PDB file of C-alpha atoms and ligand atoms in Angstrom:
ATOM      1  CA  MET A  11       8.303  34.136 -24.709  1.00 91.00           C
ATOM      2  CA  ILE A  12       8.789  35.687 -21.251  1.00 95.00           C
ATOM      3  CA  GLN A  13       5.668  36.470 -19.254  1.00 97.00           C
ATOM      4  CA  VAL A  14       5.890  38.005 -15.811  1.00 97.00           C
ATOM      5  CA  GLU A  15       2.703  38.500 -13.804  1.00 98.00           C
ATOM      6  CA  HIS A  16       2.199  40.231 -10.447  1.00 98.00           C
ATOM      7  CA  LEU A  17       5.708  39.458  -9.329  1.00 98.00           C
ATOM      8  CA  HIS A  18       6.611  40.325  -5.733  1.00 98.00           C
ATOM      9  CA  LYS A  19       9.842  39.915  -3.841  1.00 98.00           C
ATOM     10  CA  ALA A  20      10.446  41.319  -0.380  1.00 97.00           C
ATOM     11  CA  TYR A  21      13.451  41.030   1.928  1.00 95.00           C
ATOM     12  CA  PRO A  22      13.123  41.179   5.692  1.00 92.00           C
ATOM     13  CA  ILE A  23      14.992  44.233   6.978  1.00 89.00           C
ATOM     14  CA  ASP A  24      14.817  45.281  10.645  1.00 90.00           C
ATOM     15  CA  GLY A  25      11.764  43.092  11.170  1.00 89.00           C
ATOM     16  CA  LYS A  26       9.923  44.708   8.274  1.00 91.00           C
ATOM     17  CA  GLN A  27       9.390  43.464   4.739  1.00 91.00           C
ATOM     18  CA  PHE A  28      11.260  45.608   2.254  1.00 94.00           C
ATOM     19  CA  LYS A  29       9.691  45.379  -1.212  1.00 96.00           C
ATOM     20  CA  ALA A  30      12.526  45.012  -3.722  1.00 97.00           C
ATOM     21  CA  VAL A  31      10.187  44.018  -6.565  1.00 98.00           C
ATOM     22  CA  ASP A  32       6.643  45.255  -6.225  1.00 97.00           C
ATOM     23  CA  ASP A  33       3.867  43.893  -8.454  1.00 98.00           C
ATOM     24  CA  VAL A  34       5.826  43.767 -11.691  1.00 98.00           C
ATOM     25  CA  ASN A  35       4.146  42.766 -14.948  1.00 98.00           C
ATOM     26  CA  LEU A  36       6.111  42.372 -18.165  1.00 97.00           C
ATOM     27  CA  THR A  37       5.696  40.522 -21.445  1.00 97.00           C
ATOM     28  CA  ILE A  38       8.641  40.047 -23.759  1.00 97.00           C
ATOM     29  CA  LYS A  39       8.350  38.577 -27.241  1.00 96.00           C
ATOM     30  CA  GLN A  40      10.999  36.476 -28.895  1.00 95.00           C
ATOM     31  CA  GLY A  41      13.663  38.606 -30.540  1.00 96.00           C
ATOM     32  CA  GLU A  42      12.950  41.768 -28.563  1.00 97.00           C
ATOM     33  CA  PHE A  43      15.804  44.077 -27.583  1.00 98.00           C
ATOM     34  CA  LEU A  44      14.797  45.918 -24.466  1.00 97.00           C
ATOM     35  CA  SER A  45      16.135  47.592 -21.386  1.00 97.00           C
ATOM     36  CA  ILE A  46      15.191  48.426 -17.827  1.00 97.00           C
ATOM     37  CA  LEU A  47      16.594  51.701 -16.585  1.00 97.00           C
ATOM     38  CA  GLY A  48      16.836  52.490 -12.904  1.00 96.00           C
ATOM     39  CA  HIS A  49      18.946  53.894 -10.102  1.00 94.00           C
ATOM     40  CA  SER A  50      21.065  51.731  -7.886  1.00 93.00           C
ATOM     41  CA  GLY A  51      18.838  49.937  -5.368  1.00 94.00           C
ATOM     42  CA  SER A  52      15.678  50.190  -7.466  1.00 96.00           C
ATOM     43  CA  GLY A  53      15.357  46.403  -7.759  1.00 97.00           C
ATOM     44  CA  LYS A  54      16.821  45.707 -11.213  1.00 96.00           C
ATOM     45  CA  THR A  55      19.134  42.861 -10.229  1.00 95.00           C
ATOM     46  CA  THR A  56      16.433  41.260  -8.089  1.00 97.00           C
ATOM     47  CA  LEU A  57      13.987  41.341 -11.006  1.00 97.00           C
ATOM     48  CA  LEU A  58      16.536  39.849 -13.396  1.00 96.00           C
ATOM     49  CA  ASN A  59      17.316  37.053 -10.928  1.00 94.00           C
ATOM     50  CA  LEU A  60      13.598  36.345 -10.531  1.00 96.00           C
ATOM     51  CA  ILE A  61      13.118  36.150 -14.303  1.00 95.00           C
ATOM     52  CA  GLY A  62      16.161  33.902 -14.668  1.00 93.00           C
ATOM     53  CA  GLY A  63      14.988  31.535 -11.951  1.00 93.00           C
ATOM     54  CA  LEU A  64      17.841  32.291  -9.559  1.00 91.00           C
ATOM     55  CA  THR A  65      15.621  33.861  -6.892  1.00 93.00           C
ATOM     56  CA  LYS A  66      12.204  32.565  -5.893  1.00 95.00           C
ATOM     57  CA  PRO A  67       9.420  35.181  -5.812  1.00 97.00           C
ATOM     58  CA  ASN A  68       7.115  35.628  -2.803  1.00 97.00           C
ATOM     59  CA  SER A  69       4.208  35.620  -5.219  1.00 97.00           C
ATOM     60  CA  GLY A  70       3.470  36.006  -8.905  1.00 97.00           C
ATOM     61  CA  THR A  71       4.585  33.977 -11.883  1.00 97.00           C
ATOM     62  CA  VAL A  72       7.406  33.868 -14.412  1.00 97.00           C
ATOM     63  CA  LYS A  73       6.621  31.924 -17.561  1.00 96.00           C
ATOM     64  CA  ILE A  74       9.179  31.062 -20.220  1.00 94.00           C
ATOM     65  CA  ASP A  75       7.533  29.710 -23.374  1.00 92.00           C
ATOM     66  CA  ASN A  76       4.279  29.323 -21.412  1.00 93.00           C
ATOM     67  CA  GLN A  77       5.980  27.221 -18.746  1.00 93.00           C
ATOM     68  CA  ASP A  78       5.774  28.475 -15.171  1.00 95.00           C
ATOM     69  CA  ILE A  79       9.415  28.106 -14.150  1.00 94.00           C
ATOM     70  CA  TRP A  80       8.635  27.507 -10.471  1.00 92.00           C
ATOM     71  CA  GLN A  81       6.502  24.495 -11.377  1.00 92.00           C
ATOM     72  CA  LEU A  82       9.623  22.832 -12.753  1.00 93.00           C
ATOM     73  CA  SER A  83      11.830  20.466 -10.790  1.00 93.00           C
ATOM     74  CA  ASP A  84      15.339  21.655  -9.908  1.00 91.00           C
ATOM     75  CA  SER A  85      16.867  19.644 -12.717  1.00 92.00           C
ATOM     76  CA  GLU A  86      14.290  20.857 -15.261  1.00 92.00           C
ATOM     77  CA  LEU A  87      14.935  24.437 -14.169  1.00 91.00           C
ATOM     78  CA  SER A  88      18.689  24.127 -14.521  1.00 87.00           C
ATOM     79  CA  GLU A  89      18.202  22.488 -17.917  1.00 87.00           C
ATOM     80  CA  LEU A  90      16.035  25.438 -18.964  1.00 87.00           C
ATOM     81  CA  ARG A  91      18.711  27.848 -17.770  1.00 83.00           C
ATOM     82  CA  ASN A  92      21.399  25.915 -19.576  1.00 79.00           C
ATOM     83  CA  GLU A  93      19.583  25.666 -22.869  1.00 81.00           C
ATOM     84  CA  LYS A  94      17.625  28.866 -23.204  1.00 85.00           C
ATOM     85  CA  MET A  95      18.905  31.587 -20.943  1.00 87.00           C
ATOM     86  CA  ASN A  96      22.202  33.077 -20.195  1.00 87.00           C
ATOM     87  CA  PHE A  97      23.200  35.664 -17.682  1.00 88.00           C
ATOM     88  CA  ILE A  98      25.746  38.395 -17.953  1.00 89.00           C
ATOM     89  CA  PHE A  99      26.172  39.200 -14.291  1.00 85.00           C
ATOM     90  CA  GLN A 100      26.906  42.619 -12.878  1.00 79.00           C
ATOM     91  CA  PHE A 101      29.992  41.257 -11.162  1.00 78.00           C
ATOM     92  CA  SER A 102      30.970  38.403 -13.419  1.00 77.00           C
ATOM     93  CA  SER A 103      33.945  36.353 -12.468  1.00 85.00           C
ATOM     94  CA  LEU A 104      36.156  34.253 -14.657  1.00 94.00           C
ATOM     95  CA  ILE A 105      37.856  31.065 -13.492  1.00 95.00           C
ATOM     96  CA  PRO A 106      41.403  32.188 -12.619  1.00 95.00           C
ATOM     97  CA  THR A 107      43.036  28.854 -13.523  1.00 96.00           C
ATOM     98  CA  LEU A 108      41.536  28.720 -17.018  1.00 96.00           C
ATOM     99  CA  ASN A 109      42.805  30.752 -19.944  1.00 97.00           C
ATOM    100  CA  VAL A 110      40.548  33.081 -21.929  1.00 97.00           C
ATOM    101  CA  VAL A 111      39.360  30.545 -24.529  1.00 96.00           C
ATOM    102  CA  ASP A 112      38.670  27.886 -21.904  1.00 95.00           C
ATOM    103  CA  ASN A 113      36.706  30.379 -19.812  1.00 95.00           C
ATOM    104  CA  VAL A 114      34.502  31.128 -22.818  1.00 95.00           C
ATOM    105  CA  LEU A 115      34.079  27.387 -23.497  1.00 93.00           C
ATOM    106  CA  LEU A 116      33.160  26.614 -19.893  1.00 89.00           C
ATOM    107  CA  PRO A 117      29.327  26.669 -20.245  1.00 83.00           C
ATOM    108  CA  ALA A 118      29.643  24.370 -23.262  1.00 79.00           C
ATOM    109  CA  THR A 119      31.169  21.651 -21.123  1.00 75.00           C
ATOM    110  CA  PHE A 120      27.810  21.324 -19.342  1.00 69.00           C
ATOM    111  CA  GLY A 121      25.784  21.377 -22.556  1.00 60.00           C
ATOM    112  CA  LYS A 122      25.221  18.886 -25.311  1.00 60.00           C
ATOM    113  CA  ALA A 123      27.566  20.267 -27.942  1.00 58.00           C
ATOM    114  CA  LYS A 124      31.122  19.026 -27.919  1.00 61.00           C
ATOM    115  CA  LYS A 125      33.700  21.477 -26.717  1.00 59.00           C
ATOM    116  CA  THR A 126      35.886  20.966 -29.782  1.00 66.00           C
ATOM    117  CA  ASP A 127      33.000  21.920 -32.071  1.00 77.00           C
ATOM    118  CA  LEU A 128      32.758  25.254 -30.358  1.00 90.00           C
ATOM    119  CA  TYR A 129      36.410  26.239 -30.264  1.00 92.00           C
ATOM    120  CA  ASP A 130      36.114  28.201 -33.520  1.00 93.00           C
ATOM    121  CA  THR A 131      32.991  29.949 -32.240  1.00 93.00           C
ATOM    122  CA  ALA A 132      34.809  30.969 -29.070  1.00 95.00           C
ATOM    123  CA  VAL A 133      37.706  32.414 -31.054  1.00 96.00           C
ATOM    124  CA  GLU A 134      35.319  34.232 -33.369  1.00 93.00           C
ATOM    125  CA  LEU A 135      33.492  35.821 -30.425  1.00 93.00           C
ATOM    126  CA  LEU A 136      36.742  36.878 -28.794  1.00 95.00           C
ATOM    127  CA  GLU A 137      37.936  38.386 -32.067  1.00 94.00           C
ATOM    128  CA  MET A 138      34.719  40.382 -32.325  1.00 90.00           C
ATOM    129  CA  MET A 139      35.444  41.747 -28.846  1.00 90.00           C
ATOM    130  CA  GLY A 140      38.990  42.753 -29.799  1.00 91.00           C
ATOM    131  CA  LEU A 141      40.642  39.996 -27.783  1.00 95.00           C
ATOM    132  CA  ALA A 142      42.277  38.004 -30.579  1.00 95.00           C
ATOM    133  CA  ASN A 143      45.723  38.439 -29.026  1.00 97.00           C
ATOM    134  CA  LYS A 144      44.588  37.322 -25.563  1.00 97.00           C
ATOM    135  CA  LEU A 145      43.300  33.825 -26.302  1.00 97.00           C
ATOM    136  CA  ARG A 146      45.851  32.075 -24.084  1.00 97.00           C
ATOM    137  CA  ALA A 147      46.064  34.761 -21.412  1.00 97.00           C
ATOM    138  CA  TYR A 148      44.839  34.123 -17.871  1.00 97.00           C
ATOM    139  CA  PRO A 149      42.259  36.421 -16.221  1.00 95.00           C
ATOM    140  CA  SER A 150      44.863  37.946 -13.896  1.00 95.00           C
ATOM    141  CA  GLN A 151      46.757  39.149 -16.977  1.00 96.00           C
ATOM    142  CA  LEU A 152      43.760  41.112 -18.251  1.00 95.00           C
ATOM    143  CA  SER A 153      42.362  44.505 -17.361  1.00 90.00           C
ATOM    144  CA  GLY A 154      38.930  44.717 -15.721  1.00 87.00           C
ATOM    145  CA  GLY A 155      37.327  45.744 -18.990  1.00 87.00           C
ATOM    146  CA  GLN A 156      38.967  42.868 -20.868  1.00 91.00           C
ATOM    147  CA  GLN A 157      37.738  40.391 -18.249  1.00 92.00           C
ATOM    148  CA  ARG A 158      34.267  41.826 -18.652  1.00 90.00           C
ATOM    149  CA  ARG A 159      34.430  41.268 -22.412  1.00 92.00           C
ATOM    150  CA  VAL A 160      35.521  37.650 -21.930  1.00 95.00           C
ATOM    151  CA  ALA A 161      32.543  37.133 -19.607  1.00 93.00           C
ATOM    152  CA  ILE A 162      30.288  38.599 -22.301  1.00 92.00           C
ATOM    153  CA  CYS A 163      31.680  36.189 -24.914  1.00 94.00           C
ATOM    154  CA  ARG A 164      31.079  33.326 -22.491  1.00 93.00           C
ATOM    155  CA  ALA A 165      27.366  34.185 -22.349  1.00 91.00           C
ATOM    156  CA  PHE A 166      27.034  33.572 -26.098  1.00 92.00           C
ATOM    157  CA  ILE A 167      28.826  30.248 -26.469  1.00 91.00           C
ATOM    158  CA  ASN A 168      25.722  28.097 -25.964  1.00 86.00           C
ATOM    159  CA  ASN A 169      23.769  30.121 -28.501  1.00 87.00           C
ATOM    160  CA  PRO A 170      21.110  31.109 -25.941  1.00 89.00           C
ATOM    161  CA  THR A 171      17.690  32.327 -27.016  1.00 93.00           C
ATOM    162  CA  ILE A 172      17.506  34.780 -24.106  1.00 95.00           C
ATOM    163  CA  ILE A 173      20.261  36.969 -22.683  1.00 95.00           C
ATOM    164  CA  LEU A 174      19.681  38.588 -19.307  1.00 95.00           C
ATOM    165  CA  ALA A 175      22.361  41.229 -18.906  1.00 95.00           C
ATOM    166  CA  ASP A 176      22.933  43.078 -15.632  1.00 94.00           C
ATOM    167  CA  GLU A 177      24.839  46.328 -16.189  1.00 92.00           C
ATOM    168  CA  PRO A 178      26.801  44.636 -19.004  1.00 92.00           C
ATOM    169  CA  THR A 179      28.834  47.703 -19.843  1.00 89.00           C
ATOM    170  CA  GLY A 180      29.160  49.036 -16.309  1.00 83.00           C
ATOM    171  CA  ASP A 181      32.934  49.397 -16.181  1.00 77.00           C
ATOM    172  CA  LEU A 182      33.695  49.745 -19.883  1.00 86.00           C
ATOM    173  CA  ASP A 183      34.815  52.833 -21.781  1.00 88.00           C
ATOM    174  CA  GLU A 184      32.618  54.326 -24.473  1.00 88.00           C
ATOM    175  CA  GLU A 185      34.387  52.636 -27.366  1.00 87.00           C
ATOM    176  CA  THR A 186      34.117  49.179 -25.785  1.00 87.00           C
ATOM    177  CA  GLU A 187      30.520  49.803 -24.811  1.00 89.00           C
ATOM    178  CA  LYS A 188      29.817  50.390 -28.475  1.00 89.00           C
ATOM    179  CA  GLU A 189      31.510  47.111 -29.437  1.00 87.00           C
ATOM    180  CA  VAL A 190      29.491  45.208 -26.844  1.00 90.00           C
ATOM    181  CA  LEU A 191      26.272  46.744 -28.085  1.00 92.00           C
ATOM    182  CA  ASN A 192      27.219  45.875 -31.676  1.00 91.00           C
ATOM    183  CA  LEU A 193      27.796  42.268 -30.638  1.00 90.00           C
ATOM    184  CA  PHE A 194      24.392  42.191 -28.910  1.00 94.00           C
ATOM    185  CA  ARG A 195      22.726  43.694 -31.964  1.00 95.00           C
ATOM    186  CA  SER A 196      24.298  41.263 -34.385  1.00 92.00           C
ATOM    187  CA  PHE A 197      23.035  38.302 -32.318  1.00 91.00           C
ATOM    188  CA  ASN A 198      19.652  39.957 -32.031  1.00 95.00           C
ATOM    189  CA  GLU A 199      19.417  40.438 -35.786  1.00 95.00           C
ATOM    190  CA  LYS A 200      21.016  37.224 -37.033  1.00 91.00           C
ATOM    191  CA  LYS A 201      19.788  34.752 -34.429  1.00 91.00           C
ATOM    192  CA  LYS A 202      16.725  36.515 -33.044  1.00 94.00           C
ATOM    193  CA  THR A 203      18.259  36.372 -29.569  1.00 95.00           C
ATOM    194  CA  THR A 204      16.044  38.119 -27.024  1.00 97.00           C
ATOM    195  CA  PHE A 205      17.806  40.721 -24.895  1.00 97.00           C
ATOM    196  CA  LEU A 206      16.787  42.105 -21.534  1.00 97.00           C
ATOM    197  CA  ILE A 207      19.397  44.637 -20.471  1.00 97.00           C
ATOM    198  CA  VAL A 208      19.361  46.234 -17.054  1.00 96.00           C
ATOM    199  CA  THR A 209      21.249  49.491 -16.693  1.00 93.00           C
ATOM    200  CA  HIS A 210      21.526  52.794 -14.846  1.00 91.00           C
ATOM    201  CA  SER A 211      22.740  54.469 -18.061  1.00 90.00           C
ATOM    202  CA  SER A 212      20.041  56.303 -19.977  1.00 91.00           C
ATOM    203  CA  ASP A 213      22.503  56.449 -22.869  1.00 90.00           C
ATOM    204  CA  LEU A 214      22.623  52.669 -23.131  1.00 92.00           C
ATOM    205  CA  ALA A 215      18.876  52.318 -22.559  1.00 94.00           C
ATOM    206  CA  GLY A 216      18.273  54.805 -25.369  1.00 94.00           C
ATOM    207  CA  LYS A 217      19.923  52.405 -27.808  1.00 94.00           C
ATOM    208  CA  THR A 218      17.408  49.619 -27.174  1.00 96.00           C
ATOM    209  CA  ASP A 219      14.058  49.196 -28.927  1.00 97.00           C
ATOM    210  CA  ARG A 220      11.789  49.305 -25.882  1.00 97.00           C
ATOM    211  CA  GLN A 221      12.484  50.846 -22.496  1.00 97.00           C
ATOM    212  CA  PHE A 222      11.158  50.470 -18.987  1.00 98.00           C
ATOM    213  CA  ARG A 223      11.971  52.345 -15.843  1.00 98.00           C
ATOM    214  CA  MET A 224      12.276  50.773 -12.425  1.00 98.00           C
ATOM    215  CA  THR A 225      11.636  52.914  -9.345  1.00 97.00           C
ATOM    216  CA  SER A 226      11.499  51.452  -5.826  1.00 96.00           C
ATOM    217  CA  GLY A 227      10.579  48.028  -7.138  1.00 97.00           C
ATOM    218  CA  ARG A 228       7.885  49.210  -9.531  1.00 98.00           C
ATOM    219  CA  LEU A 229       8.169  48.941 -13.296  1.00 98.00           C
ATOM    220  CA  GLU A 230       6.736  51.356 -15.805  1.00 97.00           C
ATOM    221  CA  SER A 231       6.936  51.472 -19.569  1.00 95.00           C
ATOM    222  CA  LEU A 232       8.726  54.486 -21.079  1.00 90.00           C
TER     223      LEU A 232
HETATM  224  N1  ADP B   1      19.566  39.327  -0.562  1.00 69.86           N
HETATM  225  C1  ADP B   1      19.090  40.495  -0.127  1.00 69.86           C
HETATM  226  N2  ADP B   1      18.748  40.672   1.168  1.00 69.86           N
HETATM  227  C2  ADP B   1      18.240  41.847   1.605  1.00 69.86           C
HETATM  228  N3  ADP B   1      18.053  42.919   0.825  1.00 69.86           N
HETATM  229  C3  ADP B   1      18.370  42.805  -0.487  1.00 69.86           C
HETATM  230  C4  ADP B   1      18.915  41.599  -1.022  1.00 69.86           C
HETATM  231  N4  ADP B   1      19.137  41.790  -2.348  1.00 69.86           N
HETATM  232  C5  ADP B   1      18.761  43.052  -2.609  1.00 69.86           C
HETATM  233  N5  ADP B   1      18.302  43.665  -1.505  1.00 69.86           N
HETATM  234  C6  ADP B   1      17.769  45.050  -1.432  1.00 69.86           C
HETATM  235  O1  ADP B   1      16.771  45.197  -2.418  1.00 69.86           O
HETATM  236  C7  ADP B   1      16.879  46.461  -3.080  1.00 69.86           C
HETATM  237  C8  ADP B   1      17.056  46.245  -4.563  1.00 69.86           C
HETATM  238  O2  ADP B   1      18.344  45.702  -4.812  1.00 69.86           O
HETATM  239  P1  ADP B   1      18.854  45.340  -6.272  1.00 69.86           P
HETATM  240  O3  ADP B   1      17.851  44.456  -6.898  1.00 69.86           O
HETATM  241  O4  ADP B   1      20.228  44.826  -6.160  1.00 69.86           O
HETATM  242  O5  ADP B   1      18.818  46.772  -6.987  1.00 69.86           O
HETATM  243  P2  ADP B   1      19.640  47.322  -8.246  1.00 69.86           P
HETATM  244  O6  ADP B   1      20.151  46.159  -9.018  1.00 69.86           O
HETATM  245  O7  ADP B   1      18.644  48.144  -9.001  1.00 69.86           O
HETATM  246  O8  ADP B   1      20.741  48.165  -7.703  1.00 69.86           O
HETATM  247  C9  ADP B   1      18.048  47.167  -2.405  1.00 69.86           C
HETATM  248  O9  ADP B   1      17.533  48.069  -1.448  1.00 69.86           O
HETATM  249  C10 ADP B   1      18.842  46.072  -1.760  1.00 69.86           C
HETATM  250  O10 ADP B   1      19.498  46.521  -0.622  1.00 69.86           O
HETATM  251 MG1   MG B   2      22.075  45.711  -9.584  1.00 69.86          MG
END
C-alpha cells in the first residue's frame, strides 16, 4: 500500500547539501503496525513528511496504492491526504477557540461525511482516551498530555486507512502511553488501519510488529 523507492531529501546548510533522508526504501502492506526508531535529528520527521506528501523529495518515489503521489495535482494530493492518510504531528496544535469535541470533528468538516453523523464517534474516541469529562473544555483548560490525546482522537475521526504518527506519545506518562497504544491497536485490528509510528523510544518501538532504525538519514530493518 505504501511503496518508497530511493528517496532522497537534502537541505542546503552553509552552502552544502545536508542529507536528511538518504536513499530510503520501504514497503508497507495494508494493516501493518510498524515503527521507525531513531535519535533526534536522524531524519524521522522528514521521512514521514515525504511519505505523507507534505515535503517534496529531491529524488525517488512515494507510491500510495500504486499511485506516485508527486504525479498527482495539488487537489488530487490533498484529496488523497484527506481520505486515506492522517498525521499525528510531533507538535500538534488544537484550535484554541474550539472546544474538545469540535476540535476532534474539525477534519470531518472538510470531508464527505456530515459532522452530525460523526458526533457520536468523536465522543466515543474521547471516552476511550479518558476525556469523557472534558468534551466541552477548551484547549487552554487542558494539560499538555490531554491536548495531545485530543489531537490523537482527531486523527481517527475520518476513519483513515493510514496513520502517520510522529512521536505520538512524546510527552505522555507511561499509563497514557499505554492507552494510546491500545487505541492504535484496536483500530489496527478492527479496521485494518496501517500504522507508521516514528519514535525515539525503543520501548514504544518494541511494541510494534516490525521495526526499522533510522541513522543519519539511512533506514535499516531491525
Ligand atoms: N526545513 C529544514 N531546513 C533545514 N534543515 C532541516 C529542515 N528540516 C530538518 N532539517 C535537518 O534535517 C535533519 C533531520 O531532521 P528531522 O527529520 O526533523 O529529524 P528527527 O525527526 O529524526 O529529529 C536535522 O539535522 C535537521 O536539522
Ligand atoms: Mg522529529
